[in-house]
Steps between C-alpha positions, in 0.01 A plus 500: 500500500302681770673790666648363825369644822708600800435247772732611779519826688818701452770466761870531569724199510866477593760235427340263755197455273459136407339336201146371550487146624365227283572646158577225254426377155140616516584863577745733330620812682634794305696801622479844337683823582379856440828692522436874490740789460393862469633822353371848435365371167294195600501182708677216324465125532760235425375259233625205302400366160359152462425302183141555393269200482293678239546519128848558362833508678450817698544561869288643779595726791484349847602551859801307629343169597557133548369193679578408858754218474609227739829673584324822606480487880248788514278688259711812535824315430341358188388844388844654550661211312277552195548878501879472517505231232278693260611859560822499708314727741566435870195594704502666839178517698198337338144459621228264391248668276227236455457132437313440177323174425267352244393143419564552130828689524774340291854556627679354201475267204647218707218519757177553306181516700662492842356730767753766589575756765713799409660690786583854391749724677568875483855634512615863487846566358715774354519430131792287386586358160380138481728251330352161572453192286161623376428810296443724801422869480343787690166617362284797597193395698277729293591295195258245647250747655498816283168614652662528846730798431315828568805723546430688176124488542248236400673232287419530133375143464273509807201660326496216245535241775213655697281497190563127441443419867171690506386302197604176669291589804196577288534168314450293818257210459279605792413811697670379822817426304483842331473673839791294634719596207410866537582488871843354421558773242402763755744364756799432276470759222286763676230471230285682417643769730690465823838497670783299348686289758856433383532194725242295307743382232399135534128574490539695176706227336249233606216700344690528173562125514132428569400718203760322280683826435850374579699246302520250787121465509484437126785250527338314789179467299696330225500793260811646337656745744493774236122461451324688777169539321318810374489672839879511532597646162777754558461493876863469598439302819867428560748224434397145582693273736529124542238308697348729767817706550334831409242433770780434749671824393171691540470363853853619578454851357176550692668376818792740453271796441325423824815435702674827419223673694576329829847345468825663378548239226588764240836548670592141411497621139699821553879544488676565832481877440242682289323832461144565613400550136640156410300352787181677387540390138562140608187499719302651213631231264387225736161654574435613143395851612652846528542648847511861615867585558465707817240271654723198436803663658296612798373144545850351485627752755204451736549123490874536572581254224828650379802687627754713318838353408677837493572462129339647191433374151574708190340242269149644525533727195419807708598629841709254704275288722568366847553126528307308764482140619240283665493543878471142623423606857147572382436124493534494877304820560170412328326178398396631155748760370367531145434790267124497563408587143130533443340264250201571279564869435436495127158508346453275200366652189 
């Protein structure tokens, strides 16, 4: 199955969003939710387990998803219905991430060969214990993208991944194709030497898919998912997901990393009161980088993003720390009140 391409620009949709006209037996529409929570450890995504269509009786991890049904008055209502049914999670604000479509995409065994659109949404929540009808659980995002977490330095597996990708580029059938592959490696993985841009999560995953270095690519080529070929031995390129759900998750993580720079979305993931260190560690977890403590605090203060609550926390393990909260007035004061983190500060190598 070819990797579906995004065919609609991202946008925000409220409850007045209506289903596309004219969908019928010849077109299936799926709804998928990327539900993200964050902590000082790592961003987490709410997943479910679905029966695997491969060998054996195993299961595969997936995003909460389901088809648009006749009783769903809007796409968003349909999405919320599936999420609540599968995870018992009630969503607040959601925004459309992308619409994915492909002629050969199969939505289910009962609709083989039908063209399909999948409308993916992004939701930010404070983590809650799911208890839905499916086997729902929170998983760390870096379980699926281990090469994206640079907080302790260059990820251990990245050198092996870069080596396989360089070999893939050299094996191109023609010189123009070789140059194209090398250009993509330079952009996404900063090879052979350059600045790593943490927002390019999707571009890096797509390169690994193109080089058949992730299980989904092997599966879609009709090979056993465990057989990634000689270039992938011992790579550790993350856990696989159903259909194109890891691609959807990569799109969401890249979007989030970009948005925290110009919108205060991180505060949707924070408790009502928190310390500045908790805020910094949560931002670092989302961005996958370490930040300079004093520079971060200076930035938060200059942007006027928080205000003190008058209380302190003794749960820091050291000196008591002042508790702060998000200052919502900032939304009216500036059009883009983000953290303005700078991308591309690390040099690959």
